[in-house]
Short mmCIF file of N, CA and C in Angstrom, two decimals:
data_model
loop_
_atom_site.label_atom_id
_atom_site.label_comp_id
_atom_site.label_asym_id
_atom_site.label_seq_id
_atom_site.Cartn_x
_atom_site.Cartn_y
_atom_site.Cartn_z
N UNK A 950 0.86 -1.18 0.00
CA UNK A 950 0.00 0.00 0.00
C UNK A 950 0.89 1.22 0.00
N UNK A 951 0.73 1.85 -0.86
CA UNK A 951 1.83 3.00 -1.03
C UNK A 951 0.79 4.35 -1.32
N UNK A 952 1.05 5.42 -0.99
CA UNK A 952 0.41 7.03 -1.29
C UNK A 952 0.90 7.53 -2.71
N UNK A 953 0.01 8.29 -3.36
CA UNK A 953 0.71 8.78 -4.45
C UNK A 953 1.19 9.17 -4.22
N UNK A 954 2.54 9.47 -5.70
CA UNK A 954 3.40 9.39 -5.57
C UNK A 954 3.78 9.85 -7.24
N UNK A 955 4.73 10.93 -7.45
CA UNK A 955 5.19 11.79 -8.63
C UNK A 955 6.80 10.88 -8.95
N UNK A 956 6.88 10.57 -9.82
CA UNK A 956 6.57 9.56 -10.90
C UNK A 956 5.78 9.20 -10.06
N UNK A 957 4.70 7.84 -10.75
CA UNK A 957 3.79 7.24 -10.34
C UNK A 957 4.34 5.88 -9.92
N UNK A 958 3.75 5.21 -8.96
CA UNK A 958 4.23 3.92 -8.54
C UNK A 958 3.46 2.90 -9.73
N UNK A 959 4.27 1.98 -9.70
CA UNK A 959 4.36 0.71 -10.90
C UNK A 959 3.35 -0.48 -9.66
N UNK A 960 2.06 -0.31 -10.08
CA UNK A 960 1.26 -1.16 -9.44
C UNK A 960 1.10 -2.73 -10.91
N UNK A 961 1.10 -3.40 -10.60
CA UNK A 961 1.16 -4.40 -11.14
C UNK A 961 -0.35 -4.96 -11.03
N UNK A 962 -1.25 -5.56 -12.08
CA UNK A 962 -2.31 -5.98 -12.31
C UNK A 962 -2.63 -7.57 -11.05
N UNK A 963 -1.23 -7.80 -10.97
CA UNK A 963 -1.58 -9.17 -10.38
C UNK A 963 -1.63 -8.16 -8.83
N UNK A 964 -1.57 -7.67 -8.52
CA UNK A 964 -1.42 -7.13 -6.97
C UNK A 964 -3.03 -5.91 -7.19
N UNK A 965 -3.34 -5.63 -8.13
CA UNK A 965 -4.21 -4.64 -7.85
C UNK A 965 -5.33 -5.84 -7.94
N UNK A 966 -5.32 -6.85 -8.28
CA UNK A 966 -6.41 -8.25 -8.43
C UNK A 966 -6.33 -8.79 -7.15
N UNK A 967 -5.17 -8.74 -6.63
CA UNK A 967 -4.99 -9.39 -5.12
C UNK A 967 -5.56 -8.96 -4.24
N UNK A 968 -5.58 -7.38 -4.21
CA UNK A 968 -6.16 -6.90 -3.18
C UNK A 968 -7.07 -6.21 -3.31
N UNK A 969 -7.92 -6.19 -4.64
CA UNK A 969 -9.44 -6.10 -4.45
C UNK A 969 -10.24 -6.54 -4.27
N UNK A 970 -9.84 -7.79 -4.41
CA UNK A 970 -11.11 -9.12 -4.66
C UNK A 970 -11.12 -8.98 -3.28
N UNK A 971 -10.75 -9.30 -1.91
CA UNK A 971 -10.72 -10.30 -0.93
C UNK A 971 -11.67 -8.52 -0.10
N UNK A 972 -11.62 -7.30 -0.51
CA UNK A 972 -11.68 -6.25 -0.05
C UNK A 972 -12.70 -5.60 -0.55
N UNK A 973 -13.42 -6.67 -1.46
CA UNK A 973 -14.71 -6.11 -2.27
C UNK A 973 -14.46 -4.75 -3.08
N UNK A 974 -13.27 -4.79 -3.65
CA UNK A 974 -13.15 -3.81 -4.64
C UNK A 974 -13.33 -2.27 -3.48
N UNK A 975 -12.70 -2.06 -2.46
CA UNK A 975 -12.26 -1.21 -1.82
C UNK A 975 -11.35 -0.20 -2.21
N UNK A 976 -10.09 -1.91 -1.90
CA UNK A 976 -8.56 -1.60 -2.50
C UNK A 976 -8.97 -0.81 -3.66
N UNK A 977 -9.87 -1.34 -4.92
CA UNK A 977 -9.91 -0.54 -6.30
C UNK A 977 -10.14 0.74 -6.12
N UNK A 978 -11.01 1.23 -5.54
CA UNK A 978 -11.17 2.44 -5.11
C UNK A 978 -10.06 3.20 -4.80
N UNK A 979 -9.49 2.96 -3.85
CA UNK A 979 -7.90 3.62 -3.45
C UNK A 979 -6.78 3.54 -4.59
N UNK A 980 -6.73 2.43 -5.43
CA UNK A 980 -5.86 2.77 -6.50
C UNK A 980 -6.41 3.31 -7.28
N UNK A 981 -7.57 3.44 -8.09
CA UNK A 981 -8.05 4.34 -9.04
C UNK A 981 -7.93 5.64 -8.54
N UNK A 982 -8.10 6.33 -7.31
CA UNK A 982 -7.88 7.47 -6.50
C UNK A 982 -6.43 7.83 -6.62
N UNK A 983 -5.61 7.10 -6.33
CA UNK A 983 -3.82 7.02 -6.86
C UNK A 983 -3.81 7.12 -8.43
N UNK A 984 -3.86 6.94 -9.18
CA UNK A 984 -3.78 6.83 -10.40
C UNK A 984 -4.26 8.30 -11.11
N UNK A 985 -5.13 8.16 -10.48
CA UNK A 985 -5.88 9.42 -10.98
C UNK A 985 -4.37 11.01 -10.63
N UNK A 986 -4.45 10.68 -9.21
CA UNK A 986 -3.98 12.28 -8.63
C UNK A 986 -2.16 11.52 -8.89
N UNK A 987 -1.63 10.44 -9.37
CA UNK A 987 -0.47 10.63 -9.96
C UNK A 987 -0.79 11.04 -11.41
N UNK A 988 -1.30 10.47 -12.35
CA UNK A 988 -1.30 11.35 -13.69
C UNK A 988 -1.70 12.33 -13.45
N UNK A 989 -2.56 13.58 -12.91
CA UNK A 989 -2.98 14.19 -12.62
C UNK A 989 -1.63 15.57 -12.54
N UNK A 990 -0.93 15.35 -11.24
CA UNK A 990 0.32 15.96 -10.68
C UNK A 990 1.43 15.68 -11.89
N UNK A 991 1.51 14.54 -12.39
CA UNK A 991 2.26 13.88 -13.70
C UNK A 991 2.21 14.96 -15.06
N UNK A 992 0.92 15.48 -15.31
CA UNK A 992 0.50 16.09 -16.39
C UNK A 992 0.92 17.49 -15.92
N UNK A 993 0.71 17.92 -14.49
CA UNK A 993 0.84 19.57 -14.06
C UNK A 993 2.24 19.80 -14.76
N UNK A 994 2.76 18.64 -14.11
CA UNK A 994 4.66 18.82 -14.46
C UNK A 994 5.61 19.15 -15.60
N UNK A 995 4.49 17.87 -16.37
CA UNK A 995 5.04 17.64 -17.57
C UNK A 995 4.31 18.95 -19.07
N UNK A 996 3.62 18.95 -18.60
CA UNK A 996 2.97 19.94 -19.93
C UNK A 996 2.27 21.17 -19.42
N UNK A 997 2.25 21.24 -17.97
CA UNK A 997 1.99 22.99 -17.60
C UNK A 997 0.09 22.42 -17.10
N UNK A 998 -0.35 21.62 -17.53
CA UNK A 998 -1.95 21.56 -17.27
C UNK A 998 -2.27 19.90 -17.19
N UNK A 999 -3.41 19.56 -16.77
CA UNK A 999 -3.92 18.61 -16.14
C UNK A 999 -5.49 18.21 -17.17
N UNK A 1000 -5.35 16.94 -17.85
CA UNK A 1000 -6.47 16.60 -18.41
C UNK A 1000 -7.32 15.78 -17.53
N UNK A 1001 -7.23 15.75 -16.41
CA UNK A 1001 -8.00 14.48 -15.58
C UNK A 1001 -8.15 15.70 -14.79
N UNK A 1002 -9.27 15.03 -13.47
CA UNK A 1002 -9.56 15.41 -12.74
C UNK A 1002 -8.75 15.46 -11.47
N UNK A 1003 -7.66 14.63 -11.37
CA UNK A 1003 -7.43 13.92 -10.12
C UNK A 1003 -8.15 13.06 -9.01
N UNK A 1004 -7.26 12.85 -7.95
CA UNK A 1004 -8.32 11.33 -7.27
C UNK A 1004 -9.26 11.96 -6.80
N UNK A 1005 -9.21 13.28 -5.84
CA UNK A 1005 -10.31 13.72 -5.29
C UNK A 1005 -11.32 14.43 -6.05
N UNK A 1006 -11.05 14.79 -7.41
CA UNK A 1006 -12.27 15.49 -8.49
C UNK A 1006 -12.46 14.38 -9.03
N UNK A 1007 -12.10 13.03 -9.45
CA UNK A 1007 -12.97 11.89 -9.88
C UNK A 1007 -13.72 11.25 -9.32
N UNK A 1008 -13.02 10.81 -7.83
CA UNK A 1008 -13.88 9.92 -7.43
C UNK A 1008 -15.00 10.47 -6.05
N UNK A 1009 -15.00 11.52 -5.55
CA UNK A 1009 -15.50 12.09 -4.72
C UNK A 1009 -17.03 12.81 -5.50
N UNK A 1010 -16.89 13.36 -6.32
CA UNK A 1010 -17.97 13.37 -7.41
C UNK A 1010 -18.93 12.02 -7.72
N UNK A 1011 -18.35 11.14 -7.97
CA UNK A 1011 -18.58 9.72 -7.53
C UNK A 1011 -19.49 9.53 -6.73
N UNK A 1012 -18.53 8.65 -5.78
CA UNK A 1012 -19.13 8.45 -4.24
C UNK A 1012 -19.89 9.61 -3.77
N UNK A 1013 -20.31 10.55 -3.67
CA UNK A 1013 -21.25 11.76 -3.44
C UNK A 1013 -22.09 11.97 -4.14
N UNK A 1014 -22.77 11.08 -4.97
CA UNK A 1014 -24.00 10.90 -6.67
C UNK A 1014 -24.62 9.81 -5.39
N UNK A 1015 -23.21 8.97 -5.52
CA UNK A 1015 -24.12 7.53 -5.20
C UNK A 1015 -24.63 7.32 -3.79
N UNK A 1016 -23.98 8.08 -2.93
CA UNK A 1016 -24.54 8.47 -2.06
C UNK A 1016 -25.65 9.46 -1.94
N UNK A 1017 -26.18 10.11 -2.34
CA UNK A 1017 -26.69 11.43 -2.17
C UNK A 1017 -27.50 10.68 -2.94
N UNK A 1018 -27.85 10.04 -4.15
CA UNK A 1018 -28.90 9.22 -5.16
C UNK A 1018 -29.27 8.15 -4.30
N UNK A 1019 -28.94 7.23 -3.62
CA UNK A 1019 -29.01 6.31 -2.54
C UNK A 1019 -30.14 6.29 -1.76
N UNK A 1020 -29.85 7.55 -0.86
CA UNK A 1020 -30.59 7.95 0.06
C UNK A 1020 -31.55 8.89 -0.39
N UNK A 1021 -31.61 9.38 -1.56
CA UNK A 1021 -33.10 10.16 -1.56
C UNK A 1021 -33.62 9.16 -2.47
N UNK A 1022 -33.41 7.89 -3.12
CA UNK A 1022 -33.90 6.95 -3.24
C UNK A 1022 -34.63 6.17 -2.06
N UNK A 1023 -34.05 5.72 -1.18
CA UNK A 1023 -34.62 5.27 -0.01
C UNK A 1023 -35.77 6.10 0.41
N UNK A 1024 -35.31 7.28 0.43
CA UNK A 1024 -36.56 8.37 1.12
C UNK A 1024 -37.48 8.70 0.18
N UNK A 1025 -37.86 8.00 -0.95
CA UNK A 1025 -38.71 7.89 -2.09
C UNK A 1025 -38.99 9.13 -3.09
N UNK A 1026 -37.78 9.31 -3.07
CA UNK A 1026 -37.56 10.95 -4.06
C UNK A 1026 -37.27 10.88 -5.47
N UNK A 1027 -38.17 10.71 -6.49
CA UNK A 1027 -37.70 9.67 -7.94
C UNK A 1027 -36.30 10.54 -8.44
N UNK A 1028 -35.89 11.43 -7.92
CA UNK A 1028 -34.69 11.84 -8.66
C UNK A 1028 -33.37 11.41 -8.63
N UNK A 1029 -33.57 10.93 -7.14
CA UNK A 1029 -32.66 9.52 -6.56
C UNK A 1029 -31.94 8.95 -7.61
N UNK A 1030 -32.91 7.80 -8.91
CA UNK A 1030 -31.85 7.57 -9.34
C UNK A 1030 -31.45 8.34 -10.27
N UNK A 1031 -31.81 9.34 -10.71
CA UNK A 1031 -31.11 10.33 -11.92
C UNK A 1031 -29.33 10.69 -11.09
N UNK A 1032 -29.57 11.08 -9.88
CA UNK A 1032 -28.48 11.25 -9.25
C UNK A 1032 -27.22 10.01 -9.28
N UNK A 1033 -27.74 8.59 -9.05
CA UNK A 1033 -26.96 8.05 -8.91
C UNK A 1033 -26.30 7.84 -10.79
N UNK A 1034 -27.12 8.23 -11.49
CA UNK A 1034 -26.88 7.73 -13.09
C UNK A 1034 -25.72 8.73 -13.46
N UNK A 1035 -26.13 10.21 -12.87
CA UNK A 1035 -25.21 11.11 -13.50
C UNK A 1035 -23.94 10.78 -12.31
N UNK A 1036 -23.82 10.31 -11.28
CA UNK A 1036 -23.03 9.75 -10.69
C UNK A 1036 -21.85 8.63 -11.40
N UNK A 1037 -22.47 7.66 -12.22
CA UNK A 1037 -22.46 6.64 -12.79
C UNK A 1037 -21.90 7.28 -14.25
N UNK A 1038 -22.77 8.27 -14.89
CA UNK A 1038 -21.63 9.12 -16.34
C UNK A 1038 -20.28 9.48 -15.72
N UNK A 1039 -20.30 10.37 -15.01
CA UNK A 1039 -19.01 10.91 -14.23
C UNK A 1039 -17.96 9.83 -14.35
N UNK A 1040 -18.33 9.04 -13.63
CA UNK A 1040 -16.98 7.58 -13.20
C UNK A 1040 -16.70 7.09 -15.11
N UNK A 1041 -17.81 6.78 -16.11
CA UNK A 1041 -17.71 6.34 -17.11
C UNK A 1041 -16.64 6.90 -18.01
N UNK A 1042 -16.91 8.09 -17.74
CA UNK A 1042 -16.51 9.47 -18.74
C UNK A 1042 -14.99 9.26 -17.63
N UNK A 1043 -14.54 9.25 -16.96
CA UNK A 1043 -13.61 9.52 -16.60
C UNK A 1043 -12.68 8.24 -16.55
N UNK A 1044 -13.14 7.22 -16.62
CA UNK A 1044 -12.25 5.77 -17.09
C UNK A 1044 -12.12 5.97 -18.98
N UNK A 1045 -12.91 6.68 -19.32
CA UNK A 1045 -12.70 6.82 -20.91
C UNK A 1045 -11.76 7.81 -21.32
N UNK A 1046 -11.74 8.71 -20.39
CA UNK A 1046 -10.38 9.62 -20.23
C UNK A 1046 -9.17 9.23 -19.46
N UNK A 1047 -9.15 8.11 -18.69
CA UNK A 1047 -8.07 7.31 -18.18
C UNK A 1047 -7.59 6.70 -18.61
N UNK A 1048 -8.24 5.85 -19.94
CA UNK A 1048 -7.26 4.69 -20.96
C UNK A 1048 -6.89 6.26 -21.96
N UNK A 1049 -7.26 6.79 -22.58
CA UNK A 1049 -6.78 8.11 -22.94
C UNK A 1049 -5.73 8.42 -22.96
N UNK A 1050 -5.61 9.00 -21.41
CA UNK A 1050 -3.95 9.23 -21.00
C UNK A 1050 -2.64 8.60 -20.87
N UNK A 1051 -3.69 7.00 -20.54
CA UNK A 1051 -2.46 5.87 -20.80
C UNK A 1051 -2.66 5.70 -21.95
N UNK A 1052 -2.60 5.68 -23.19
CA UNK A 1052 -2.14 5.51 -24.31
C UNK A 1052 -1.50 6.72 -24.88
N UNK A 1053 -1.54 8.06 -24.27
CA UNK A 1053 -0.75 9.17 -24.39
C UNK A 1053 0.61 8.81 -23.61
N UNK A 1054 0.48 8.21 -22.95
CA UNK A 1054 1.96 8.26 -22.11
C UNK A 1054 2.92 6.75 -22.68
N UNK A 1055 2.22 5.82 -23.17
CA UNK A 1055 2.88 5.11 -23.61
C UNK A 1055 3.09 5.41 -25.17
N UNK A 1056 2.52 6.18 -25.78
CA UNK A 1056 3.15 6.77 -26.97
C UNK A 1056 4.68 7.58 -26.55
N UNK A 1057 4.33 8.39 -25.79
CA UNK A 1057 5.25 9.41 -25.49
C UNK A 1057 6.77 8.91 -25.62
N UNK A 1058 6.11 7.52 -24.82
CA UNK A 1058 7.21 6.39 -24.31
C UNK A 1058 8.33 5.73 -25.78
N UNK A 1059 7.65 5.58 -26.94
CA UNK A 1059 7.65 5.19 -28.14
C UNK A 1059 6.81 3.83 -28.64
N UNK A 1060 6.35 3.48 -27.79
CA UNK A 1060 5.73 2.11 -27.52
C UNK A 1060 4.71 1.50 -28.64
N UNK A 1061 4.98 2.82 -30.18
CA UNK A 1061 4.12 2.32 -31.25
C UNK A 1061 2.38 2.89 -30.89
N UNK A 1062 2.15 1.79 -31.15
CA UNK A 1062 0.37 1.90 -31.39
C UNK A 1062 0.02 1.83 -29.61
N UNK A 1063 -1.11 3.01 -29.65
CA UNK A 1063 -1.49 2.74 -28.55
C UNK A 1063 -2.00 1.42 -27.76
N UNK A 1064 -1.81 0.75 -26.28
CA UNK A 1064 -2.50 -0.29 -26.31
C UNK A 1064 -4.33 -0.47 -26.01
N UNK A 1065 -4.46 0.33 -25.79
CA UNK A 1065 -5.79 0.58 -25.10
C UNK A 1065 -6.99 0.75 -26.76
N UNK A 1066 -7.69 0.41 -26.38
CA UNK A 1066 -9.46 1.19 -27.04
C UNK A 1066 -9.79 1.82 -25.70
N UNK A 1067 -10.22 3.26 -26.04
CA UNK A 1067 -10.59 3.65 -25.03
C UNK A 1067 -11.88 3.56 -25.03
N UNK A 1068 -13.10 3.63 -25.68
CA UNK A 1068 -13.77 3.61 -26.06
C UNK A 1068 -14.25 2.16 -25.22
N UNK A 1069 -13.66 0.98 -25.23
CA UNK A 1069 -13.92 0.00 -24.57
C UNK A 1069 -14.75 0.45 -23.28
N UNK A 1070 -14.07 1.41 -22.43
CA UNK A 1070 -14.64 1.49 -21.13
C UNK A 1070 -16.57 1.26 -21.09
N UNK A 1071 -17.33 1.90 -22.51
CA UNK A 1071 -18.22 1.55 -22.62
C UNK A 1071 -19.18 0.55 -22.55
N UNK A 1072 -17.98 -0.32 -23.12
CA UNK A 1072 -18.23 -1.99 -23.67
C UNK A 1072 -18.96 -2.26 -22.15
N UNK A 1073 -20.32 -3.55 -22.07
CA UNK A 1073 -20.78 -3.90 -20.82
C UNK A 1073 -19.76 -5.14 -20.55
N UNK A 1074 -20.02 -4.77 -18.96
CA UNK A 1074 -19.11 -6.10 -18.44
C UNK A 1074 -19.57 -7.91 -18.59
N UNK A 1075 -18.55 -8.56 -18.87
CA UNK A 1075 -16.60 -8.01 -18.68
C UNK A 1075 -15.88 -8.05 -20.11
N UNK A 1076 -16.59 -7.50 -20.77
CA UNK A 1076 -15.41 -6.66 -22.06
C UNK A 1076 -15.07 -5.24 -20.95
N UNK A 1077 -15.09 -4.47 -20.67
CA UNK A 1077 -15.48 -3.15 -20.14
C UNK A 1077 -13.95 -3.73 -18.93
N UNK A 1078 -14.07 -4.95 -18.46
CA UNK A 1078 -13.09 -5.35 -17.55
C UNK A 1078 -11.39 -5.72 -18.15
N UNK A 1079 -11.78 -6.33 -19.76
CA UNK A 1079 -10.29 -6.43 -20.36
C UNK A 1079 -9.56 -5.03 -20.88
N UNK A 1080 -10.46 -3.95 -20.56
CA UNK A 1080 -9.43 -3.25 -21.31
C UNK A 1080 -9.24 -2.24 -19.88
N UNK A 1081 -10.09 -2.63 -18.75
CA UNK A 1081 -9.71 -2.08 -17.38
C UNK A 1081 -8.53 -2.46 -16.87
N UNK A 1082 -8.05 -3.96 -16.91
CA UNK A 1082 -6.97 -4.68 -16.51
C UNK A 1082 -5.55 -4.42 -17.28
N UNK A 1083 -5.77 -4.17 -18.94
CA UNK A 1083 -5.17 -3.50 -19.73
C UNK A 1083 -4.50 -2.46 -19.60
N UNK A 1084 -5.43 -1.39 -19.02
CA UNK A 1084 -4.89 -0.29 -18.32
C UNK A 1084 -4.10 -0.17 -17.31
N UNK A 1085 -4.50 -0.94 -16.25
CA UNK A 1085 -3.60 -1.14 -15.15
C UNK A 1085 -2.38 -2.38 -14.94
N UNK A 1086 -2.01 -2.89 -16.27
CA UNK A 1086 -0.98 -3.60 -16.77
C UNK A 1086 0.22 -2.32 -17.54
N UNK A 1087 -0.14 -1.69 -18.59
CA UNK A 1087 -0.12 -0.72 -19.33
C UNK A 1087 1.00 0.36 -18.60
N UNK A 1088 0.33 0.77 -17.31
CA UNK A 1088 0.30 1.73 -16.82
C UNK A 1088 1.13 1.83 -15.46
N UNK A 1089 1.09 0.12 -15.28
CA UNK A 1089 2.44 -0.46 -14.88
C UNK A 1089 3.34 -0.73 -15.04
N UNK A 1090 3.81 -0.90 -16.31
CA UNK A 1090 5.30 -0.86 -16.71
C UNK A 1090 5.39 0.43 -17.35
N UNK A 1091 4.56 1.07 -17.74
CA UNK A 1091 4.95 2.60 -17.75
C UNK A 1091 5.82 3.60 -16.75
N UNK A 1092 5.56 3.26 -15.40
CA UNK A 1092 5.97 3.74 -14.27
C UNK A 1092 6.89 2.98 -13.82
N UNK A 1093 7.08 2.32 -13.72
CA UNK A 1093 8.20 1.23 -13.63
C UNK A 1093 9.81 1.95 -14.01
N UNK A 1094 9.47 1.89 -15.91
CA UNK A 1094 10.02 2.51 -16.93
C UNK A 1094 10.54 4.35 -16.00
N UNK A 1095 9.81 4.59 -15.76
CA UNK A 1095 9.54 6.29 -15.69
C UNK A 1095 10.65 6.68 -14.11
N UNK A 1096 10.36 5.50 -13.38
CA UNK A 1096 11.11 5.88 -12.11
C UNK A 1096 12.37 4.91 -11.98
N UNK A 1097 12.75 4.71 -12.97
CA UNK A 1097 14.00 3.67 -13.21
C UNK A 1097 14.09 2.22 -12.49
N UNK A 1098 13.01 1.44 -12.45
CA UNK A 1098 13.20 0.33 -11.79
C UNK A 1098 13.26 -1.10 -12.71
N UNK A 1099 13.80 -1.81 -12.61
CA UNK A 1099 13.43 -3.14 -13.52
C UNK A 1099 11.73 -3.83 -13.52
N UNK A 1100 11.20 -3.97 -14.46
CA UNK A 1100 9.81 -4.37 -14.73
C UNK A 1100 9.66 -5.82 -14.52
N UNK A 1101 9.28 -6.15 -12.92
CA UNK A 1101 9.30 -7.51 -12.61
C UNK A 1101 8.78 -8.46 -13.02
N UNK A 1102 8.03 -8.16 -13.91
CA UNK A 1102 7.12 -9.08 -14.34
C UNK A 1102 5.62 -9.28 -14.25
N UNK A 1103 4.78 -9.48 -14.44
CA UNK A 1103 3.09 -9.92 -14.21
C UNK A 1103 2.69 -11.14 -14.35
N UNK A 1104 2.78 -12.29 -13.40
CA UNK A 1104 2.30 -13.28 -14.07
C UNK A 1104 0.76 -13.35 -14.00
N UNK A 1105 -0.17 -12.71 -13.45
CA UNK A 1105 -1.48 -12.82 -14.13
C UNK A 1105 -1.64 -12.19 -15.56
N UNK A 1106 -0.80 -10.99 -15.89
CA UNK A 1106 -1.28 -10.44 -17.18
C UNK A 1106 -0.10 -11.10 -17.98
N UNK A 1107 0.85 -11.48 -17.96
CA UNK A 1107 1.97 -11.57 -18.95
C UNK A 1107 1.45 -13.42 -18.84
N UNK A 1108 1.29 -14.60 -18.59
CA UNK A 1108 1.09 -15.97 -18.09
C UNK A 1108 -0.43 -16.96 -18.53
N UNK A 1109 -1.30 -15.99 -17.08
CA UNK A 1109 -2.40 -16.69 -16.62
C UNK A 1109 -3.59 -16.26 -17.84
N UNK A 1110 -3.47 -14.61 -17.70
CA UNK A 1110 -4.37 -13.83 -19.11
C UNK A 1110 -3.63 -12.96 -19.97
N UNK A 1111 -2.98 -13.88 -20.67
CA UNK A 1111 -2.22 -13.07 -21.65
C UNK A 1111 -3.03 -12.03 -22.98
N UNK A 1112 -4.29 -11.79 -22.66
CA UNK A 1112 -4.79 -10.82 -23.42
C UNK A 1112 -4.40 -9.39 -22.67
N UNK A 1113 -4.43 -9.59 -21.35
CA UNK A 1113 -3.85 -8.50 -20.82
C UNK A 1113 -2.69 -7.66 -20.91
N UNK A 1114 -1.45 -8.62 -21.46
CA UNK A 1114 -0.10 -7.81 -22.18
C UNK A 1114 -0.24 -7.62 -23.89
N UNK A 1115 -1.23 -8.31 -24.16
CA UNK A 1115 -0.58 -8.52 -25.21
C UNK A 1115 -0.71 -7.26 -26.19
N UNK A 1116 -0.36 -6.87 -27.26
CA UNK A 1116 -0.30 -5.75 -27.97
C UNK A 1116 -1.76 -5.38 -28.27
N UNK A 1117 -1.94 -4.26 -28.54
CA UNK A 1117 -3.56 -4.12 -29.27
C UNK A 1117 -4.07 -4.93 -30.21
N UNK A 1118 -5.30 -5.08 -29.70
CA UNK A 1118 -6.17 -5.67 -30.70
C UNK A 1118 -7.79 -5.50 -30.90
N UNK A 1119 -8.13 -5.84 -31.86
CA UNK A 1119 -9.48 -5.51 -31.70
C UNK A 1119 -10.69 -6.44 -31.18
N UNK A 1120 -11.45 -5.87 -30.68
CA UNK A 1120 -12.89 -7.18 -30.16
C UNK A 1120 -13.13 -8.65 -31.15
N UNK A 1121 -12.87 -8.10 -32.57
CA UNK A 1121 -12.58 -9.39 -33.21
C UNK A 1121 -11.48 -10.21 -33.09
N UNK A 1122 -10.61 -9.71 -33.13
CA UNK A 1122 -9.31 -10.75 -32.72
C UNK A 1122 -9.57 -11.40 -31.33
N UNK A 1123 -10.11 -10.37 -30.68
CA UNK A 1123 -10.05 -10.94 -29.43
C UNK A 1123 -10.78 -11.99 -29.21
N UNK A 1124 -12.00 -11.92 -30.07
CA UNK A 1124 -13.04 -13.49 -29.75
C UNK A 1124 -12.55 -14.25 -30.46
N UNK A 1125 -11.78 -14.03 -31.51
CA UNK A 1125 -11.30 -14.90 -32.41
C UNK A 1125 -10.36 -15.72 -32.03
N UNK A 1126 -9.62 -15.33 -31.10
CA UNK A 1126 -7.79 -15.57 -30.93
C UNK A 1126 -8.21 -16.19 -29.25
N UNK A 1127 -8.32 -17.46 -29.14
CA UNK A 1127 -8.75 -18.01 -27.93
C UNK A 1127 -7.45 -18.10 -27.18
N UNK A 1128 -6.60 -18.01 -27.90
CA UNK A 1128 -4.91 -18.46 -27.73
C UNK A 1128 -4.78 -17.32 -26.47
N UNK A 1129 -5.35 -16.39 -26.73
CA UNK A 1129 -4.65 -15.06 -25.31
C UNK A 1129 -5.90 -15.04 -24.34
N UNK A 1130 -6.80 -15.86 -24.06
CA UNK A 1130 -8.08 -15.54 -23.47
C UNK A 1130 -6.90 -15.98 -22.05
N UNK A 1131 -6.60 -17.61 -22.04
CA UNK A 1131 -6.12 -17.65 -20.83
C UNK A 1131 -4.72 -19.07 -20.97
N UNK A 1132 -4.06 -18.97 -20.48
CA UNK A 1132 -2.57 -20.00 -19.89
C UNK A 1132 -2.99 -21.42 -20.68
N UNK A 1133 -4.49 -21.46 -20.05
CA UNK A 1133 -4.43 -22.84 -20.91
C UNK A 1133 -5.26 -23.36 -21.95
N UNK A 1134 -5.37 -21.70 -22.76
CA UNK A 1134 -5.88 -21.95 -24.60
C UNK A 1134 -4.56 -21.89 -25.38
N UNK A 1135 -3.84 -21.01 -24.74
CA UNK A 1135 -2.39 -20.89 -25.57
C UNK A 1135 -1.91 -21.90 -26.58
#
């Protein structure tokens, strides 16, 4: 568990899987909140301005829809769920601007073709989840790269779901190509 942090810390997909699941997607919360306010501070630095919101203008906007839509739901107020929906655009719109930036920064990097569809974030789950994991594979050896450390490896994304490293591709390849779904279509 680390605080953001300028370069950004190199969170690895198999550790951000580790410790959401058992935490009901808590942990996710706190790294998407990191992620956010390191590119965020990342962008102030590097180009004078900031295309994201940061952790506390993404996800507090958030959690304050779904809260605030929640409870005047409960208290039988039909606007309830309009609140939690525009709650629900907010987070959308802002994971669609998060594969975004990671494919801006791994260009930057030279890394060719972006890896991401950003556009995916749309996709319903769990397409909407391969190009989430993507990102936070992506975006891990990006930082890695960025703060001079050796890139240890992933064995859930580089191994177990090798659609997760693997170079871009499109929704057709992807249903097509059973070979990267998982370790043992290969």
């Amino acid at each position: 568990l680390s605080p953001p942090e300028v370069p950004g810390v190199s969170r690895p997909a198999w550790f951000v899987v580790a410790a959401s699941v058992p935490t009901a997607l808590v942990w996710y919360g706190y790294y998407k909140f990191s992620v956010e306010e390191e590119l965020f501070w990342d962008e102030l630095l590097r180009e004078g301005r900031a295309t994201g919101c940061g952790g506390y203008g993404t996800l507090f906007p958030f959690v304050y829809a779904i809260l605030l839509g929640g409870a005047l739901t409960l208290a039988g107020v039909e606007q309830g769920s309009e609140v939690i929906e525009a709650g629900s655009l907010w987070i959308l719109a802002g994971q669609v601007n998060l594969y975004r930036r990671v494919n801006d920064l791994c260009q930057q990097r030279g890394s060719g073709q972006p890896p991401l569809h950003a556009w995916w974030a749309l996709l319903p789950p769990p397409l909407d989840v391969v190009v989430g994991l993507r990102q936070v594979h992506f975006l891990a050896k990006f930082w890695a790269g960025e703060r001079g450390e050796p890139w240890g490896g992933d064995l859930l994304a580089e191994e177990w779901f090798p659609f997760i490293s693997a170079p871009r591709f499109t929704l057709s390849e992807f249903v097509r190509t059973p070979s990267m779904w998982f370790w043992f279509t290969k």
